[in-house]
Every structure is written in C-alpha cells, then in structure tokens.
Amino acid sequence: DAGITQSPRHKVTETGTPVTLRCHQTENHRYMYWYRQDPGHGLRLIHYSYGVKDTDKGEVSDGYSVSRSKTEDFLLTLESATSSQTSVYFCAISSRTSGPTDTQYFGPGTRLTVL
Amino acid sequence: GESVGLHLPTLSVQEGDNSIINCAYSNSASDYFIWYKQESGKGPQFIIDIRSNMDKRQGQRVTVLLNKTVKHLSLQIAATQPGDSAVYFCAENMAGTALIFGKGTTLSVSS
C-alpha cells in the first residue's frame, strides 16, 4: 500500500459522536486525499491537502473537516457522525512531480459504521 | 457533471482467456487516465496509466488502449488468472483537477 497506513481499520460509533480517522505516509509525498467509497457511487473525494496546513474541499465535504500539521499525517474528522457517513474511507497520496500526471496511491481503508 | 463510466458492471471469464474491460469518459479535455484494481477488503491498487498523447501502453500482462475520437479506454489482461479477480476502475484527470473515478467492473475468473 505504498507506505500508507490508516487507523483505525474498523470503527463502530453512535450518531452524534465525533470521530477522527488518521492517515500516515512514509513517502514524503506532498499531496494527500480522503475519499469515501459507497456501493453505486464509486470513490468520491472528500478533502485533499497540497501541503502542511494547506487543504481544500472535494465533491462531498459537508460534515467533514481535515487537518494536516505534518507532511506525513492527514486527519479526517466527523464532528458529529451521522448514519449517512457509514462508509469505507480511503486515504491516498501523490507526489505530483511529473507534470500533469496525478497517480494516486491508496491506503488499506477504514470501515466506519455509524449506528 | 461529467464523469467516467464503465460499460459493464460484471465480467466473467475462464482462466487463461484474455479479458477486456471497457471504460467511456465524457471529458474531452482529460489528458491522463489510470486503471486501478481493487480486491475485496483492500484499497485500490495502481495497475497502469496512459497520457492523452499515446494510444497504447503495455505493462506486464496488461495493455491499456485509448481512443480519443470516441472517448473510450480499455484494459486488456492477457492469460487471465484467478488472482486477477477483482473490481477494476478507470479514472481520468485533467491537469490541475482531481481524479474522477468510474464505478467499476467486477472481473470474475473461474478455473
């Protein structure tokens, strides 16, 4: 998984509780991404980061926030989890050093269930 | 909005056959395309990529073909093996924008 770890790998939580997912990379890549994957929707971008403290919204950012205080760590927070946020969450990284290419490498995923 | 899609949600082949997985894209300005493989319970794994200035690119047992005239992308897997069973996604990218992923084709290989 290209030097990417995600924690926790599985989590069950209750509606209304805060949840933080962590992505850690050892590749020193500049770009990091959070996606969610749901049946019938494929992979959808939540937020991404293009450097320490530099983040931007993706397609489905409502209800999520992110932080990146170090190159190697990208955190995804659900301030108040809802059942619609039950999903599998993937972190990805890319170096974007090859011109227009944007090859992204993915972590193993976190399965989140909100009851 | 524009998105990348796949022609077939499932594909079943016999071990040893060649597999062809298709993908149609709608953004004629896209200049970079990637194929990913995702096994059950794992994250997507990069297989092969191609830029818009190319028509064909070969890897180990895989070939990607790009037809810009009809906005079509295909992944060919030679001598398909049971270990190739997975969901395959195509993705497109226009310089400076985020990757757009298709929904995937499930490849089932029977021995």
mmCIF file of N, CA, C and O in Angstrom, chain A residues 1 9 35 37 40-45 90 96 98 100-109 111, chain B residues 31-32 34 36 38 41-46 49 51 89 93-99 101-103:
data_model
loop_
_atom_site.group_PDB
_atom_site.id
_atom_site.type_symbol
_atom_site.label_atom_id
_atom_site.label_comp_id
_atom_site.label_asym_id
_atom_site.label_seq_id
_atom_site.Cartn_x
_atom_site.Cartn_y
_atom_site.Cartn_z
ATOM 1 N N ASP A 1 0.811 -1.210 0.000
ATOM 2 C CA ASP A 1 0.000 0.000 0.000
ATOM 3 C C ASP A 1 0.846 1.264 0.000
ATOM 4 O O ASP A 1 0.490 2.261 0.614
ATOM 5 N N ARG A 9 -8.654 0.672 11.522
ATOM 6 C CA ARG A 9 -9.082 -0.022 10.309
ATOM 7 C C ARG A 9 -10.583 -0.286 10.331
ATOM 8 O O ARG A 9 -11.215 -0.351 9.280
ATOM 9 N N TYR A 35 -11.043 9.922 0.544
ATOM 10 C CA TYR A 35 -12.174 9.515 -0.260
ATOM 11 C C TYR A 35 -13.112 8.675 0.599
ATOM 12 O O TYR A 35 -12.695 8.040 1.558
ATOM 13 N N GLN A 37 -16.007 5.516 -0.146
ATOM 14 C CA GLN A 37 -16.448 4.578 -1.179
ATOM 15 C C GLN A 37 -17.742 3.925 -0.736
ATOM 16 O O GLN A 37 -17.807 3.284 0.313
ATOM 17 N N GLY A 40 -22.536 1.806 -5.557
ATOM 18 C CA GLY A 40 -23.275 2.613 -6.520
ATOM 19 C C GLY A 40 -22.712 3.994 -6.759
ATOM 20 O O GLY A 40 -23.178 4.711 -7.648
ATOM 21 N N HIS A 41 -21.711 4.395 -5.955
ATOM 22 C CA HIS A 41 -21.146 5.738 -6.114
ATOM 23 C C HIS A 41 -19.659 5.728 -6.453
ATOM 24 O O HIS A 41 -19.112 6.731 -6.843
ATOM 25 N N GLY A 42 -19.005 4.639 -6.281
ATOM 26 C CA GLY A 42 -17.574 4.634 -6.524
ATOM 27 C C GLY A 42 -16.826 5.460 -5.495
ATOM 28 O O GLY A 42 -17.318 5.725 -4.399
ATOM 29 N N LEU A 43 -15.649 5.907 -5.849
ATOM 30 C CA LEU A 43 -14.816 6.718 -4.963
ATOM 31 C C LEU A 43 -15.162 8.196 -5.143
ATOM 32 O O LEU A 43 -15.153 8.710 -6.263
ATOM 33 N N ARG A 44 -15.418 8.870 -4.037
ATOM 34 C CA ARG A 44 -15.735 10.295 -4.088
ATOM 35 C C ARG A 44 -14.796 11.057 -3.157
ATOM 36 O O ARG A 44 -14.604 10.669 -2.003
ATOM 37 N N LEU A 45 -14.269 12.142 -3.666
ATOM 38 C CA LEU A 45 -13.281 12.925 -2.937
ATOM 39 C C LEU A 45 -13.961 13.771 -1.860
ATOM 40 O O LEU A 45 -14.909 14.515 -2.134
ATOM 41 N N PHE A 90 -10.954 5.890 2.354
ATOM 42 C CA PHE A 90 -9.611 5.643 1.846
ATOM 43 C C PHE A 90 -8.809 6.927 1.821
ATOM 44 O O PHE A 90 -9.297 7.980 1.414
ATOM 45 N N ARG A 96 2.811 14.429 -7.449
ATOM 46 C CA ARG A 96 2.580 15.472 -8.445
ATOM 47 C C ARG A 96 3.891 16.152 -8.850
ATOM 48 O O ARG A 96 3.978 17.371 -8.898
ATOM 49 N N SER A 98 5.393 15.016 -11.700
ATOM 50 C CA SER A 98 5.589 14.645 -13.098
ATOM 51 C C SER A 98 4.647 15.398 -14.014
ATOM 52 O O SER A 98 3.992 14.809 -14.843
ATOM 53 N N PRO A 100 1.456 16.979 -15.523
ATOM 54 C CA PRO A 100 0.012 16.872 -15.313
ATOM 55 C C PRO A 100 -0.424 15.560 -14.690
ATOM 56 O O PRO A 100 -1.593 15.398 -14.383
ATOM 57 N N THR A 101 0.495 14.610 -14.534
ATOM 58 C CA THR A 101 0.057 13.321 -14.009
ATOM 59 C C THR A 101 -0.303 13.448 -12.538
ATOM 60 O O THR A 101 0.225 14.274 -11.817
ATOM 61 N N ASP A 102 -1.190 12.621 -12.136
ATOM 62 C CA ASP A 102 -1.662 12.649 -10.750
ATOM 63 C C ASP A 102 -1.907 11.226 -10.280
ATOM 64 O O ASP A 102 -2.993 10.899 -9.831
ATOM 65 N N THR A 103 -0.914 10.366 -10.433
ATOM 66 C CA THR A 103 -1.069 8.994 -9.967
ATOM 67 C C THR A 103 -1.237 9.001 -8.463
ATOM 68 O O THR A 103 -0.400 9.541 -7.738
ATOM 69 N N GLN A 104 -2.323 8.431 -7.996
ATOM 70 C CA GLN A 104 -2.580 8.371 -6.567
ATOM 71 C C GLN A 104 -2.435 6.945 -6.086
ATOM 72 O O GLN A 104 -2.869 6.002 -6.746
ATOM 73 N N TYR A 105 -1.842 6.811 -4.912
ATOM 74 C CA TYR A 105 -1.648 5.511 -4.291
ATOM 75 C C TYR A 105 -2.474 5.478 -3.016
ATOM 76 O O TYR A 105 -2.446 6.420 -2.220
ATOM 77 N N PHE A 106 -3.175 4.363 -2.829
ATOM 78 C CA PHE A 106 -4.185 4.288 -1.785
ATOM 79 C C PHE A 106 -3.749 3.468 -0.587
ATOM 80 O O PHE A 106 -2.988 2.505 -0.702
ATOM 81 N N GLY A 107 -4.291 3.846 0.568
ATOM 82 C CA GLY A 107 -4.118 3.080 1.783
ATOM 83 C C GLY A 107 -5.103 1.929 1.843
ATOM 84 O O GLY A 107 -5.905 1.743 0.927
ATOM 85 N N PRO A 108 -5.082 1.162 2.945
ATOM 86 C CA PRO A 108 -5.915 -0.041 3.052
ATOM 87 C C PRO A 108 -7.372 0.222 3.393
ATOM 88 O O PRO A 108 -8.204 -0.669 3.273
ATOM 89 N N GLY A 109 -7.698 1.444 3.822
ATOM 90 C CA GLY A 109 -9.086 1.781 4.115
ATOM 91 C C GLY A 109 -9.467 1.645 5.572
ATOM 92 O O GLY A 109 -8.843 0.904 6.341
ATOM 93 N N ARG A 111 -13.118 1.050 7.672
ATOM 94 C CA ARG A 111 -14.563 0.801 7.586
ATOM 95 C C ARG A 111 -15.230 1.415 8.799
ATOM 96 O O ARG A 111 -14.970 1.004 9.925
ATOM 97 N N ASP B 31 -6.537 14.516 -19.869
ATOM 98 C CA ASP B 31 -5.262 14.221 -20.510
ATOM 99 C C ASP B 31 -4.482 13.097 -19.842
ATOM 100 O O ASP B 31 -3.344 12.804 -20.236
ATOM 101 N N TYR B 32 -5.077 12.482 -18.851
ATOM 102 C CA TYR B 32 -4.366 11.417 -18.141
ATOM 103 C C TYR B 32 -5.382 10.429 -17.635
ATOM 104 O O TYR B 32 -6.417 10.819 -17.079
ATOM 105 N N ILE B 34 -6.003 6.426 -15.703
ATOM 106 C CA ILE B 34 -5.392 5.400 -14.860
ATOM 107 C C ILE B 34 -6.363 4.239 -14.710
ATOM 108 O O ILE B 34 -7.579 4.443 -14.626
ATOM 109 N N TYR B 36 -7.144 1.120 -12.028
ATOM 110 C CA TYR B 36 -6.880 0.581 -10.696
ATOM 111 C C TYR B 36 -7.567 -0.767 -10.556
ATOM 112 O O TYR B 36 -8.611 -1.020 -11.153
ATOM 113 N N GLN B 38 -9.029 -3.305 -7.459
ATOM 114 C CA GLN B 38 -9.359 -3.350 -6.042
ATOM 115 C C GLN B 38 -9.860 -4.734 -5.660
ATOM 116 O O GLN B 38 -10.916 -5.171 -6.118
ATOM 117 N N GLY B 41 -11.842 -5.969 0.342
ATOM 118 C CA GLY B 41 -11.290 -5.573 1.628
ATOM 119 C C GLY B 41 -9.990 -4.803 1.564
ATOM 120 O O GLY B 41 -9.366 -4.539 2.599
ATOM 121 N N LYS B 42 -9.582 -4.427 0.346
ATOM 122 C CA LYS B 42 -8.323 -3.700 0.192
ATOM 123 C C LYS B 42 -8.542 -2.376 -0.522
ATOM 124 O O LYS B 42 -9.602 -2.124 -1.093
ATOM 125 N N GLY B 43 -7.509 -1.548 -0.496
ATOM 126 C CA GLY B 43 -7.570 -0.288 -1.212
ATOM 127 C C GLY B 43 -7.263 -0.475 -2.691
ATOM 128 O O GLY B 43 -6.670 -1.478 -3.090
ATOM 129 N N PRO B 44 -7.666 0.485 -3.531
ATOM 130 C CA PRO B 44 -7.345 0.400 -4.966
ATOM 131 C C PRO B 44 -5.838 0.357 -5.192
ATOM 132 O O PRO B 44 -5.073 1.061 -4.530
ATOM 133 N N GLN B 45 -5.442 -0.466 -6.149
ATOM 134 C CA GLN B 45 -4.028 -0.648 -6.464
ATOM 135 C C GLN B 45 -3.771 -0.170 -7.889
ATOM 136 O O GLN B 45 -4.467 -0.588 -8.826
ATOM 137 N N PHE B 46 -2.796 0.688 -8.075
ATOM 138 C CA PHE B 46 -2.434 1.204 -9.399
ATOM 139 C C PHE B 46 -1.989 0.044 -10.302
ATOM 140 O O PHE B 46 -1.195 -0.801 -9.907
ATOM 141 N N ASP B 49 -1.117 3.345 -16.412
ATOM 142 C CA ASP B 49 -1.659 4.647 -16.781
ATOM 143 C C ASP B 49 -1.306 4.968 -18.226
ATOM 144 O O ASP B 49 -0.480 4.298 -18.859
ATOM 145 N N ARG B 51 -1.177 8.598 -21.007
ATOM 146 C CA ARG B 51 -1.425 10.015 -21.249
ATOM 147 C C ARG B 51 -2.138 10.188 -22.581
ATOM 148 O O ARG B 51 -2.102 9.316 -23.440
ATOM 149 N N PHE B 89 -11.296 -0.219 -11.810
ATOM 150 C CA PHE B 89 -11.781 1.146 -12.012
ATOM 151 C C PHE B 89 -10.917 1.864 -13.033
ATOM 152 O O PHE B 89 -9.696 1.733 -13.013
ATOM 153 N N ASN B 93 -8.208 12.357 -15.453
ATOM 154 C CA ASN B 93 -7.711 13.566 -14.815
ATOM 155 C C ASN B 93 -7.370 14.602 -15.866
ATOM 156 O O ASN B 93 -6.747 14.291 -16.877
ATOM 157 N N MET B 94 -7.801 15.803 -15.603
ATOM 158 C CA MET B 94 -7.396 16.926 -16.418
ATOM 159 C C MET B 94 -6.427 17.730 -15.563
ATOM 160 O O MET B 94 -6.649 17.876 -14.371
ATOM 161 N N ALA B 95 -5.368 18.232 -16.149
ATOM 162 C CA ALA B 95 -4.288 18.866 -15.402
ATOM 163 C C ALA B 95 -4.829 19.845 -14.367
ATOM 164 O O ALA B 95 -5.616 20.736 -14.678
ATOM 165 N N GLY B 96 -4.413 19.660 -13.138
ATOM 166 C CA GLY B 96 -4.801 20.572 -12.069
ATOM 167 C C GLY B 96 -6.112 20.255 -11.399
ATOM 168 O O GLY B 96 -6.497 20.931 -10.453
ATOM 169 N N THR B 97 -6.794 19.230 -11.854
ATOM 170 C CA THR B 97 -8.071 18.881 -11.237
ATOM 171 C C THR B 97 -7.968 17.525 -10.557
ATOM 172 O O THR B 97 -7.007 16.795 -10.726
ATOM 173 N N ALA B 98 -8.995 17.200 -9.794
ATOM 174 C CA ALA B 98 -8.987 15.933 -9.071
ATOM 175 C C ALA B 98 -9.310 14.782 -10.017
ATOM 176 O O ALA B 98 -9.958 14.957 -11.038
ATOM 177 N N LEU B 99 -8.853 13.599 -9.641
ATOM 178 C CA LEU B 99 -9.213 12.395 -10.386
ATOM 179 C C LEU B 99 -10.710 12.152 -10.288
ATOM 180 O O LEU B 99 -11.311 12.377 -9.242
ATOM 181 N N PHE B 101 -13.382 9.051 -10.789
ATOM 182 C CA PHE B 101 -13.383 7.603 -10.873
ATOM 183 C C PHE B 101 -14.686 7.083 -11.438
ATOM 184 O O PHE B 101 -15.758 7.603 -11.152
ATOM 185 N N GLY B 102 -14.601 5.999 -12.216
ATOM 186 C CA GLY B 102 -15.784 5.272 -12.626
ATOM 187 C C GLY B 102 -16.248 4.362 -11.503
ATOM 188 O O GLY B 102 -15.575 4.228 -10.476
ATOM 189 N N LYS B 103 -17.377 3.728 -11.697
ATOM 190 C CA LYS B 103 -17.954 2.908 -10.641
ATOM 191 C C LYS B 103 -17.371 1.513 -10.569
ATOM 192 O O LYS B 103 -17.528 0.827 -9.577
#
